[in-house]
Amino acid sequence: PRLEVEIFAAARIFSLTRREADIAIGLSGAEHLRVASRRLTDYRMFVYGTKSYLKRAAQIRTKADLAQHPFVGYVEELLFSPELSFSGAVGVELPARVRCTNLLTQVHATLSGHCLCIIPAYVAADFPALVPVLPDAVAVTRTFHMHVHEDHWKSAHVRAVANFIAEEVEANTGLFLDGTG
């Protein structure tokens, strides 16, 4: 079909009821009655650092050891979704010394070799220099949901794209859970 796809990757919530998008992927279920929500997959995040950082920094044997290391993280006051707050999710307080509103900026700060960061496994998989730290002890799980306004669901092209997204996510579950595709 004649289809134009625009991907808007931004840290904000889109209103499907105001027709700001045909399909939205979010971290929580739909809160509006006329929006159909479908759970796509869980995804896991781990603490990552570079091999060079981990070689020269104080050894990390337990979750408590993480508090002695610099972290990069989100600006809590500017989070567009409470699911992005990791406060309490790890079981030890990890105050970020560097904060930014963009995940890729956090990844590149971590790649500089001077800090640790909580990063989704599917993102870290693209950066071989990143190594998970205590992956059996420290993992944060969140869930992706796909949302479509019920009026848009009637359109064949919207259904086709939504089904394609769901099929691709399902085919790559390992990537979302542990970074292996």
mmCIF file of C-alpha atoms in Angstrom:
data_model
loop_
_atom_site.group_PDB
_atom_site.id
_atom_site.type_symbol
_atom_site.label_atom_id
_atom_site.label_comp_id
_atom_site.label_asym_id
_atom_site.label_seq_id
_atom_site.Cartn_x
_atom_site.Cartn_y
_atom_site.Cartn_z
ATOM 1 C CA PRO A 1 0.000 0.000 0.000
ATOM 2 C CA ARG A 2 0.976 3.612 -0.410
ATOM 3 C CA LEU A 3 2.207 4.303 3.058
ATOM 4 C CA GLU A 4 4.263 7.062 4.592
ATOM 5 C CA VAL A 5 5.853 6.346 7.947
ATOM 6 C CA GLU A 6 7.092 9.091 10.237
ATOM 7 C CA ILE A 7 8.948 8.052 13.362
ATOM 8 C CA PHE A 8 8.966 10.658 16.078
ATOM 9 C CA ALA A 9 11.326 9.543 18.833
ATOM 10 C CA ALA A 10 10.850 12.085 21.555
ATOM 11 C CA ALA A 11 10.561 12.086 25.299
ATOM 12 C CA ARG A 12 6.897 12.992 25.519
ATOM 13 C CA ILE A 13 3.446 11.490 25.629
ATOM 14 C CA PHE A 14 1.353 11.686 22.461
ATOM 15 C CA SER A 15 -2.393 12.172 22.545
ATOM 16 C CA LEU A 16 -4.059 9.657 20.281
ATOM 17 C CA THR A 17 -7.446 11.186 21.068
ATOM 18 C CA ARG A 18 -6.226 14.502 19.600
ATOM 19 C CA ARG A 19 -4.841 12.607 16.574
ATOM 20 C CA GLU A 20 -1.215 13.527 17.291
ATOM 21 C CA ALA A 21 -0.232 10.030 16.125
ATOM 22 C CA ASP A 22 -1.829 6.916 14.657
ATOM 23 C CA ILE A 23 0.241 4.505 16.754
ATOM 24 C CA ALA A 24 2.165 5.178 19.951
ATOM 25 C CA ILE A 25 4.550 2.969 21.901
ATOM 26 C CA GLY A 26 4.608 3.682 25.613
ATOM 27 C CA LEU A 27 5.640 2.328 28.981
ATOM 28 C CA SER A 28 2.167 2.005 30.456
ATOM 29 C CA GLY A 29 -1.267 0.867 29.386
ATOM 30 C CA ALA A 30 -3.820 3.199 27.813
ATOM 31 C CA GLU A 31 -5.778 5.433 30.153
ATOM 32 C CA HIS A 32 -8.445 6.508 27.661
ATOM 33 C CA LEU A 33 -11.485 4.389 26.854
ATOM 34 C CA ARG A 34 -11.249 4.910 23.096
ATOM 35 C CA VAL A 35 -7.599 3.869 22.894
ATOM 36 C CA ALA A 36 -6.797 0.199 22.406
ATOM 37 C CA SER A 37 -3.668 -0.880 24.233
ATOM 38 C CA ARG A 38 -1.666 -4.016 23.497
ATOM 39 C CA ARG A 39 1.202 -5.282 25.607
ATOM 40 C CA LEU A 40 4.194 -5.756 23.300
ATOM 41 C CA THR A 41 6.975 -7.097 25.499
ATOM 42 C CA ASP A 42 8.865 -6.756 28.714
ATOM 43 C CA TYR A 43 12.331 -5.324 28.398
ATOM 44 C CA ARG A 44 15.169 -5.397 30.871
ATOM 45 C CA MET A 45 17.726 -2.815 31.840
ATOM 46 C CA PHE A 46 21.038 -3.489 33.491
ATOM 47 C CA VAL A 47 23.865 -1.430 34.934
ATOM 48 C CA TYR A 48 26.560 -1.050 32.274
ATOM 49 C CA GLY A 49 30.095 0.271 32.217
ATOM 50 C CA THR A 50 33.002 -0.013 29.839
ATOM 51 C CA LYS A 51 35.692 -2.647 30.252
ATOM 52 C CA SER A 52 38.274 0.095 30.778
ATOM 53 C CA TYR A 53 36.222 1.751 33.534
ATOM 54 C CA LEU A 54 35.593 -1.541 35.319
ATOM 55 C CA LYS A 55 39.292 -2.453 35.110
ATOM 56 C CA ARG A 56 40.502 0.727 36.849
ATOM 57 C CA ALA A 57 37.567 1.455 39.201
ATOM 58 C CA ALA A 58 36.917 -0.040 42.619
ATOM 59 C CA GLN A 59 35.709 -3.611 42.279
ATOM 60 C CA ILE A 60 31.948 -4.173 42.227
ATOM 61 C CA ARG A 61 30.915 -7.360 44.033
ATOM 62 C CA THR A 62 27.521 -6.386 45.463
ATOM 63 C CA LYS A 63 24.687 -3.940 44.826
ATOM 64 C CA ALA A 64 25.946 -1.852 47.744
ATOM 65 C CA ASP A 65 29.279 -1.383 45.923
ATOM 66 C CA LEU A 66 27.449 0.428 43.109
ATOM 67 C CA ALA A 67 26.813 3.435 45.361
ATOM 68 C CA GLN A 68 30.570 4.146 45.347
ATOM 69 C CA HIS A 69 30.613 4.685 41.580
ATOM 70 C CA PRO A 70 29.559 7.690 39.479
ATOM 71 C CA PHE A 71 26.343 7.230 37.516
ATOM 72 C CA VAL A 72 24.768 9.084 34.626
ATOM 73 C CA GLY A 73 20.975 9.159 34.612
ATOM 74 C CA TYR A 74 17.818 11.077 33.869
ATOM 75 C CA VAL A 75 16.815 14.489 35.184
ATOM 76 C CA GLU A 76 14.099 13.200 37.539
ATOM 77 C CA GLU A 77 12.048 16.402 37.395
ATOM 78 C CA LEU A 78 11.820 16.170 33.598
ATOM 79 C CA LEU A 79 10.839 12.517 33.235
ATOM 80 C CA PHE A 80 7.917 12.148 30.849
ATOM 81 C CA SER A 81 7.042 8.769 32.357
ATOM 82 C CA PRO A 82 7.352 7.586 35.980
ATOM 83 C CA GLU A 83 8.478 4.202 34.647
ATOM 84 C CA LEU A 84 11.819 5.814 33.753
ATOM 85 C CA SER A 85 12.561 6.523 37.404
ATOM 86 C CA PHE A 86 14.885 3.876 38.768
ATOM 87 C CA SER A 87 14.803 5.252 42.284
ATOM 88 C CA GLY A 88 14.268 2.245 44.494
ATOM 89 C CA ALA A 89 14.072 -0.219 41.585
ATOM 90 C CA VAL A 90 17.653 -1.392 42.046
ATOM 91 C CA GLY A 91 17.488 -1.797 45.824
ATOM 92 C CA VAL A 92 20.261 0.683 46.518
ATOM 93 C CA GLU A 93 20.309 4.447 45.979
ATOM 94 C CA LEU A 94 22.284 5.367 42.850
ATOM 95 C CA PRO A 95 22.422 9.150 42.702
ATOM 96 C CA ALA A 96 23.383 10.334 39.236
ATOM 97 C CA ARG A 97 26.290 12.757 39.173
ATOM 98 C CA VAL A 98 25.527 13.581 35.555
ATOM 99 C CA ARG A 99 21.913 13.953 34.436
ATOM 100 C CA CYS A 100 20.445 14.377 30.982
ATOM 101 C CA THR A 101 17.081 13.888 29.317
ATOM 102 C CA ASN A 102 18.262 11.678 26.465
ATOM 103 C CA LEU A 103 19.149 7.985 26.656
ATOM 104 C CA LEU A 104 21.719 8.079 23.837
ATOM 105 C CA THR A 105 23.516 10.929 25.577
ATOM 106 C CA GLN A 106 23.662 8.728 28.676
ATOM 107 C CA VAL A 107 25.019 5.846 26.592
ATOM 108 C CA HIS A 108 27.770 8.013 25.106
ATOM 109 C CA ALA A 109 28.655 9.409 28.517
ATOM 110 C CA THR A 110 29.038 5.816 29.724
ATOM 111 C CA LEU A 111 31.122 4.947 26.653
ATOM 112 C CA SER A 112 33.543 7.717 27.674
ATOM 113 C CA GLY A 113 34.719 5.290 30.353
ATOM 114 C CA HIS A 114 34.107 7.454 33.418
ATOM 115 C CA CYS A 115 30.765 6.278 34.800
ATOM 116 C CA LEU A 116 28.062 3.627 34.981
ATOM 117 C CA CYS A 117 24.494 3.814 33.685
ATOM 118 C CA ILE A 118 21.252 1.818 33.690
ATOM 119 C CA ILE A 119 20.634 1.041 30.008
ATOM 120 C CA PRO A 120 18.071 -1.155 28.237
ATOM 121 C CA ALA A 121 19.633 -4.414 27.018
ATOM 122 C CA TYR A 122 18.374 -3.811 23.471
ATOM 123 C CA VAL A 123 20.266 -0.498 23.349
ATOM 124 C CA ALA A 124 23.464 -1.777 24.957
ATOM 125 C CA ALA A 125 23.546 -4.653 22.445
ATOM 126 C CA ASP A 126 24.686 -2.179 19.772
ATOM 127 C CA PHE A 127 27.712 -1.106 21.825
ATOM 128 C CA PRO A 128 30.169 -3.995 22.391
ATOM 129 C CA ALA A 129 32.305 -1.826 24.682
ATOM 130 C CA LEU A 130 29.504 -1.868 27.275
ATOM 131 C CA VAL A 131 29.599 -4.650 29.840
ATOM 132 C CA PRO A 132 26.728 -5.521 32.193
ATOM 133 C CA VAL A 133 27.573 -5.175 35.885
ATOM 134 C CA LEU A 134 26.029 -7.710 38.304
ATOM 135 C CA PRO A 135 23.370 -8.720 35.758
ATOM 136 C CA ASP A 136 22.046 -11.515 37.979
ATOM 137 C CA ALA A 137 21.593 -9.157 40.930
ATOM 138 C CA VAL A 138 20.625 -5.873 39.286
ATOM 139 C CA ALA A 139 17.961 -5.810 36.587
ATOM 140 C CA VAL A 140 15.040 -3.452 36.074
ATOM 141 C CA THR A 141 12.090 -4.727 34.035
ATOM 142 C CA ARG A 142 9.621 -2.485 32.254
ATOM 143 C CA THR A 143 6.940 -3.177 29.631
ATOM 144 C CA PHE A 144 6.305 -1.671 26.209
ATOM 145 C CA HIS A 145 2.681 -1.174 25.168
ATOM 146 C CA MET A 146 1.350 -0.218 21.741
ATOM 147 C CA HIS A 147 -1.605 2.169 21.619
ATOM 148 C CA VAL A 148 -3.986 2.810 18.725
ATOM 149 C CA HIS A 149 -7.094 4.991 18.819
ATOM 150 C CA GLU A 150 -10.129 2.839 18.026
ATOM 151 C CA ASP A 151 -11.037 5.065 15.054
ATOM 152 C CA HIS A 152 -7.569 4.520 13.536
ATOM 153 C CA TRP A 153 -7.784 0.757 14.047
ATOM 154 C CA LYS A 154 -10.421 0.692 11.318
ATOM 155 C CA SER A 155 -7.785 1.742 8.755
ATOM 156 C CA ALA A 156 -6.087 -1.170 7.000
ATOM 157 C CA HIS A 157 -2.735 0.630 6.823
ATOM 158 C CA VAL A 158 -2.724 1.345 10.575
ATOM 159 C CA ARG A 159 -3.574 -2.280 11.341
ATOM 160 C CA ALA A 160 -0.838 -3.449 8.943
ATOM 161 C CA VAL A 161 1.818 -1.295 10.624
ATOM 162 C CA ALA A 162 0.631 -2.233 14.132
ATOM 163 C CA ASN A 163 0.721 -5.932 13.266
ATOM 164 C CA PHE A 164 4.184 -5.565 11.709
ATOM 165 C CA ILE A 165 5.498 -3.873 14.859
ATOM 166 C CA ALA A 166 4.009 -6.585 17.083
ATOM 167 C CA GLU A 167 5.461 -9.378 14.917
ATOM 168 C CA GLU A 168 8.948 -7.829 14.872
ATOM 169 C CA VAL A 169 8.947 -7.294 18.619
ATOM 170 C CA GLU A 170 7.821 -10.879 19.217
ATOM 171 C CA ALA A 171 10.513 -12.204 16.873
ATOM 172 C CA ASN A 172 13.172 -10.293 18.820
ATOM 173 C CA THR A 173 12.132 -10.929 22.421
ATOM 174 C CA GLY A 174 15.659 -12.011 23.379
ATOM 175 C CA LEU A 175 17.028 -8.646 22.323
ATOM 176 C CA PHE A 176 14.641 -6.868 24.685
ATOM 177 C CA LEU A 177 15.267 -9.185 27.623
ATOM 178 C CA ASP A 178 19.015 -9.760 27.571
ATOM 179 C CA GLY A 179 20.464 -8.058 24.497
ATOM 180 C CA THR A 180 20.722 -11.208 22.393
ATOM 181 C CA GLY A 181 18.678 -11.292 19.241
#
